[in-house]
Short mmCIF file of N, CA and C in Angstrom, two decimals:
data_model
loop_
_atom_site.label_atom_id
_atom_site.label_comp_id
_atom_site.label_asym_id
_atom_site.label_seq_id
_atom_site.Cartn_x
_atom_site.Cartn_y
_atom_site.Cartn_z
N MET L 1 -19.38 19.21 37.31
CA MET L 1 -19.28 18.25 36.24
C MET L 1 -18.16 18.53 35.30
N ASP L 2 -17.88 19.80 35.13
CA ASP L 2 -16.72 20.15 34.21
C ASP L 2 -15.39 19.67 34.79
N THR L 3 -15.28 19.57 36.06
CA THR L 3 -14.09 19.08 36.68
C THR L 3 -13.89 17.63 36.33
N GLN L 4 -15.00 16.85 36.31
CA GLN L 4 -14.90 15.48 35.98
C GLN L 4 -14.42 15.23 34.48
N ILE L 5 -14.99 16.05 33.65
CA ILE L 5 -14.62 15.93 32.29
C ILE L 5 -13.08 16.33 32.11
N GLN L 6 -12.64 17.38 32.70
CA GLN L 6 -11.30 17.78 32.65
C GLN L 6 -10.33 16.72 33.18
N LYS L 7 -10.77 16.00 34.21
CA LYS L 7 -9.87 14.96 34.77
C LYS L 7 -9.79 13.75 33.80
N GLN L 8 -10.82 13.54 33.03
CA GLN L 8 -10.84 12.41 32.09
C GLN L 8 -9.95 12.69 30.87
N LEU L 9 -9.83 13.98 30.54
CA LEU L 9 -8.97 14.32 29.36
C LEU L 9 -7.50 14.10 29.66
N GLU L 10 -6.86 13.47 28.79
CA GLU L 10 -5.42 13.29 28.97
C GLU L 10 -4.62 14.54 28.45
N ASP L 11 -3.65 14.88 29.14
CA ASP L 11 -2.81 16.05 28.76
C ASP L 11 -1.87 15.66 27.58
N ILE L 12 -1.66 16.54 26.64
CA ILE L 12 -0.70 16.36 25.60
C ILE L 12 0.61 16.79 26.15
N LEU L 13 1.53 15.84 26.33
CA LEU L 13 2.86 16.16 26.90
C LEU L 13 3.93 16.39 25.83
N PRO L 14 4.86 17.12 26.13
CA PRO L 14 5.98 17.34 25.17
C PRO L 14 6.65 16.10 24.68
N GLU L 15 6.68 15.13 25.66
CA GLU L 15 7.27 13.79 25.25
C GLU L 15 6.45 13.13 24.16
N ASP L 16 5.13 13.26 24.09
CA ASP L 16 4.25 12.72 23.10
C ASP L 16 4.69 13.24 21.73
N ILE L 17 4.82 14.59 21.68
CA ILE L 17 5.15 15.25 20.44
C ILE L 17 6.57 14.84 19.98
N ALA L 18 7.51 14.77 20.95
CA ALA L 18 8.90 14.40 20.62
C ALA L 18 8.97 12.98 20.14
N ARG L 19 8.22 12.05 20.77
CA ARG L 19 8.29 10.69 20.30
C ARG L 19 7.70 10.52 18.85
N THR L 20 6.67 11.25 18.60
CA THR L 20 6.08 11.21 17.26
C THR L 20 6.98 11.74 16.25
N PHE L 21 7.62 12.92 16.48
CA PHE L 21 8.50 13.45 15.47
C PHE L 21 9.79 12.58 15.34
N GLU L 22 10.31 11.94 16.41
CA GLU L 22 11.45 11.15 16.32
C GLU L 22 11.15 9.84 15.50
N SER L 23 9.93 9.31 15.74
CA SER L 23 9.60 8.14 14.88
C SER L 23 9.40 8.54 13.41
N ALA L 24 8.83 9.72 13.16
CA ALA L 24 8.69 10.16 11.80
C ALA L 24 10.03 10.43 11.16
N TYR L 25 10.99 10.95 11.89
CA TYR L 25 12.33 11.23 11.38
C TYR L 25 12.99 9.96 10.91
N HIS L 26 12.84 8.87 11.73
CA HIS L 26 13.47 7.55 11.47
C HIS L 26 12.80 6.98 10.17
N VAL L 27 11.53 7.14 10.11
CA VAL L 27 10.80 6.59 8.93
C VAL L 27 11.17 7.28 7.66
N ILE L 28 11.32 8.63 7.71
CA ILE L 28 11.74 9.40 6.61
C ILE L 28 13.16 9.05 6.16
N LYS L 29 14.02 8.79 7.09
CA LYS L 29 15.39 8.41 6.84
C LYS L 29 15.48 7.02 6.20
N GLY L 30 14.40 6.27 6.23
CA GLY L 30 14.41 4.91 5.61
C GLY L 30 14.47 3.76 6.54
N ASP L 31 14.36 4.05 7.80
CA ASP L 31 14.36 2.95 8.78
C ASP L 31 12.94 2.48 9.02
N ASN L 32 12.51 1.51 8.25
CA ASN L 32 11.07 1.07 8.23
C ASN L 32 10.72 0.31 9.52
N GLU L 33 11.65 0.04 10.38
CA GLU L 33 11.33 -0.68 11.61
C GLU L 33 10.56 0.21 12.56
N HIS L 34 10.67 1.54 12.33
CA HIS L 34 10.03 2.51 13.18
C HIS L 34 8.57 2.92 12.73
N VAL L 35 8.10 2.27 11.69
CA VAL L 35 6.74 2.57 11.23
C VAL L 35 5.75 2.27 12.25
N GLU L 36 5.85 1.15 12.90
CA GLU L 36 4.93 0.72 13.94
C GLU L 36 4.98 1.73 15.12
N ASP L 37 6.15 2.27 15.50
CA ASP L 37 6.23 3.23 16.55
C ASP L 37 5.60 4.59 16.11
N LEU L 38 5.78 4.88 14.85
CA LEU L 38 5.15 6.14 14.30
C LEU L 38 3.66 6.07 14.46
N LEU L 39 3.06 4.92 14.05
CA LEU L 39 1.65 4.74 14.06
C LEU L 39 1.09 4.74 15.55
N ARG L 40 1.83 4.13 16.39
CA ARG L 40 1.41 4.10 17.81
C ARG L 40 1.44 5.49 18.47
N HIS L 41 2.67 6.16 18.29
CA HIS L 41 2.82 7.47 18.86
C HIS L 41 1.89 8.55 18.25
N GLY L 42 1.78 8.47 16.89
CA GLY L 42 0.94 9.44 16.19
C GLY L 42 -0.53 9.20 16.57
N GLY L 43 -0.89 7.99 16.65
CA GLY L 43 -2.27 7.68 17.05
C GLY L 43 -2.62 8.17 18.44
N ALA L 44 -1.64 7.96 19.41
CA ALA L 44 -1.90 8.46 20.77
C ALA L 44 -1.96 9.97 20.73
N LEU L 45 -1.08 10.63 20.02
CA LEU L 45 -1.15 12.10 20.00
C LEU L 45 -2.40 12.60 19.31
N LEU L 46 -2.86 11.98 18.25
CA LEU L 46 -4.11 12.36 17.55
C LEU L 46 -5.31 12.16 18.57
N ARG L 47 -5.31 11.00 19.27
CA ARG L 47 -6.43 10.76 20.23
C ARG L 47 -6.50 11.86 21.27
N LYS L 48 -5.34 12.20 21.81
CA LYS L 48 -5.26 13.28 22.86
C LYS L 48 -5.75 14.57 22.30
N ALA L 49 -5.24 14.88 21.04
CA ALA L 49 -5.67 16.12 20.42
C ALA L 49 -7.12 16.20 20.12
N SER L 50 -7.65 15.11 19.73
CA SER L 50 -9.08 15.08 19.38
C SER L 50 -9.98 15.33 20.57
N GLN L 51 -9.48 14.98 21.80
CA GLN L 51 -10.22 15.19 22.99
C GLN L 51 -10.25 16.66 23.35
N ARG L 52 -9.26 17.41 23.02
CA ARG L 52 -9.11 18.79 23.38
C ARG L 52 -9.65 19.77 22.33
N LEU L 53 -9.58 19.42 21.08
CA LEU L 53 -9.91 20.33 19.98
C LEU L 53 -11.38 20.04 19.43
N THR L 54 -11.94 21.07 18.87
CA THR L 54 -13.23 20.91 18.24
C THR L 54 -12.91 20.22 16.86
N PRO L 55 -13.92 19.63 16.23
CA PRO L 55 -13.77 19.00 14.90
C PRO L 55 -13.15 19.96 13.90
N THR L 56 -13.59 21.23 13.93
CA THR L 56 -13.07 22.20 12.96
C THR L 56 -11.58 22.50 13.21
N GLN L 57 -11.22 22.61 14.47
CA GLN L 57 -9.78 22.87 14.79
C GLN L 57 -8.90 21.71 14.36
N LEU L 58 -9.41 20.52 14.58
CA LEU L 58 -8.74 19.27 14.24
C LEU L 58 -8.52 19.19 12.73
N VAL L 59 -9.53 19.44 11.98
CA VAL L 59 -9.41 19.44 10.46
C VAL L 59 -8.48 20.51 10.01
N LEU L 60 -8.58 21.69 10.57
CA LEU L 60 -7.65 22.75 10.16
C LEU L 60 -6.21 22.47 10.54
N GLY L 61 -6.04 21.81 11.65
CA GLY L 61 -4.64 21.44 12.11
C GLY L 61 -4.05 20.39 11.12
N ILE L 62 -4.86 19.43 10.73
CA ILE L 62 -4.39 18.38 9.82
C ILE L 62 -4.09 19.03 8.50
N ALA L 63 -4.95 19.98 8.04
CA ALA L 63 -4.67 20.60 6.80
C ALA L 63 -3.43 21.47 6.79
N VAL L 64 -3.04 22.03 7.88
CA VAL L 64 -1.91 22.83 8.04
C VAL L 64 -0.64 21.86 7.95
N LEU L 65 -0.81 20.65 8.59
CA LEU L 65 0.33 19.73 8.54
C LEU L 65 0.50 19.18 7.18
N ALA L 66 -0.56 19.00 6.39
CA ALA L 66 -0.53 18.47 5.08
C ALA L 66 0.15 19.57 4.15
N ALA L 67 -0.21 20.80 4.33
CA ALA L 67 0.32 21.88 3.56
C ALA L 67 1.81 22.05 3.83
N GLY L 68 2.19 21.86 5.12
CA GLY L 68 3.60 21.88 5.50
C GLY L 68 4.40 20.84 4.79
N ALA L 69 3.84 19.56 4.70
CA ALA L 69 4.53 18.51 4.10
C ALA L 69 4.65 18.74 2.63
N VAL L 70 3.72 19.36 1.99
CA VAL L 70 3.79 19.64 0.49
C VAL L 70 4.87 20.67 0.34
N LEU L 71 4.93 21.70 1.15
CA LEU L 71 5.92 22.75 1.02
C LEU L 71 7.34 22.13 1.18
N VAL L 72 7.58 21.28 2.18
CA VAL L 72 8.85 20.65 2.44
C VAL L 72 9.21 19.81 1.19
N LEU L 73 8.30 19.02 0.69
CA LEU L 73 8.65 18.22 -0.46
C LEU L 73 8.88 19.01 -1.73
N THR L 74 8.19 20.15 -1.91
CA THR L 74 8.45 20.99 -3.04
C THR L 74 9.90 21.59 -2.92
N LYS L 75 10.20 21.99 -1.70
CA LYS L 75 11.54 22.65 -1.51
C LYS L 75 12.68 21.61 -1.77
N TYR L 76 12.52 20.41 -1.38
CA TYR L 76 13.58 19.42 -1.50
C TYR L 76 13.40 18.54 -2.73
N SER L 77 12.49 18.81 -3.60
CA SER L 77 12.22 17.87 -4.74
C SER L 77 13.45 17.83 -5.67
N ASP L 78 14.13 18.95 -5.88
CA ASP L 78 15.30 18.92 -6.74
C ASP L 78 16.39 18.09 -6.17
N GLN L 79 16.63 18.18 -4.87
CA GLN L 79 17.66 17.37 -4.21
C GLN L 79 17.28 15.84 -4.25
N ILE L 80 15.94 15.60 -4.11
CA ILE L 80 15.56 14.23 -4.10
C ILE L 80 15.76 13.63 -5.57
N GLN L 81 15.41 14.39 -6.59
CA GLN L 81 15.66 14.05 -7.97
C GLN L 81 17.11 13.75 -8.27
N ASP L 82 17.98 14.71 -7.83
CA ASP L 82 19.42 14.52 -8.01
C ASP L 82 19.88 13.25 -7.32
N ALA L 83 19.42 12.93 -6.13
CA ALA L 83 19.84 11.75 -5.46
C ALA L 83 19.40 10.49 -6.24
N ILE L 84 18.17 10.47 -6.79
CA ILE L 84 17.70 9.39 -7.58
C ILE L 84 18.66 9.22 -8.81
N GLU L 85 18.93 10.36 -9.49
CA GLU L 85 19.77 10.22 -10.65
C GLU L 85 21.11 9.78 -10.29
N ASP L 86 21.66 10.17 -9.21
CA ASP L 86 23.01 9.64 -8.75
C ASP L 86 22.95 8.25 -8.41
N PHE L 87 21.82 7.73 -7.86
CA PHE L 87 21.68 6.38 -7.51
C PHE L 87 21.65 5.52 -8.75
N THR L 88 20.89 6.00 -9.75
CA THR L 88 20.75 5.15 -10.97
C THR L 88 21.92 5.32 -11.90
N ASP L 89 22.84 6.39 -11.66
CA ASP L 89 24.02 6.62 -12.48
C ASP L 89 23.66 6.87 -13.94
N GLY L 90 22.48 7.35 -14.21
CA GLY L 90 22.06 7.67 -15.60
C GLY L 90 22.00 6.50 -16.49
N ASP L 91 21.71 5.28 -15.95
CA ASP L 91 21.54 4.10 -16.76
C ASP L 91 20.40 4.20 -17.79
N ASP L 92 19.41 5.06 -17.50
CA ASP L 92 18.28 5.16 -18.43
C ASP L 92 18.71 5.83 -19.75
N ASP L 93 19.73 6.68 -19.72
CA ASP L 93 20.17 7.35 -20.93
C ASP L 93 20.88 6.43 -21.92
N LYS L 94 21.48 5.34 -21.47
CA LYS L 94 22.23 4.40 -22.27
C LYS L 94 21.38 3.42 -23.03
N GLU L 95 20.11 3.21 -22.66
CA GLU L 95 19.24 2.29 -23.36
C GLU L 95 18.79 2.95 -24.62
N PRO L 96 18.77 2.11 -25.73
CA PRO L 96 18.28 2.70 -26.98
C PRO L 96 16.72 2.76 -26.92
N ALA L 97 16.22 3.70 -27.75
CA ALA L 97 14.79 3.87 -27.76
C ALA L 97 14.18 2.67 -28.36
N LYS L 98 12.97 2.24 -27.96
CA LYS L 98 12.31 1.02 -28.42
C LYS L 98 11.77 1.15 -29.82
N ASP L 99 11.49 2.35 -30.25
CA ASP L 99 10.99 2.62 -31.59
C ASP L 99 12.11 2.77 -32.62
N ALA L 100 13.37 2.89 -32.16
CA ALA L 100 14.47 3.19 -33.06
C ALA L 100 14.69 1.91 -33.99
N LYS L 101 14.93 2.21 -35.26
CA LYS L 101 15.25 1.10 -36.20
C LYS L 101 16.76 0.85 -36.19
N PRO L 102 17.18 -0.43 -36.33
CA PRO L 102 18.65 -0.75 -36.38
C PRO L 102 19.17 -0.05 -37.62
N ALA L 103 20.47 0.31 -37.52
CA ALA L 103 21.19 0.96 -38.55
C ALA L 103 21.39 0.07 -39.76
N GLY L 104 21.20 0.58 -40.93
CA GLY L 104 21.47 -0.21 -42.12
C GLY L 104 20.16 -0.90 -42.67
N LYS L 105 19.08 -0.70 -42.13
CA LYS L 105 17.88 -1.39 -42.66
C LYS L 105 16.83 -0.37 -43.10
#
């Protein structure tokens, strides 16, 4: 009976992981056309992983991925902020404060 269960489980192939990361890379770069691909490939990978892993292992794996995402965002947050400031060219600094009174009154 174990052999029947093993045959029903789908193998996680390196191509599945590569497709998921490639789709994620395109979405992170701003190519929103790949969001559908990311959801499809990520869902297939998650389905295959859920067949192989226990619920505890699956939760811990997702927690590790989330922690990794937080660490990456923390590391690059200064660069992201600099890019945002370069994009806006400091336009926010040129606007007068709303509470400031006009001169001479």
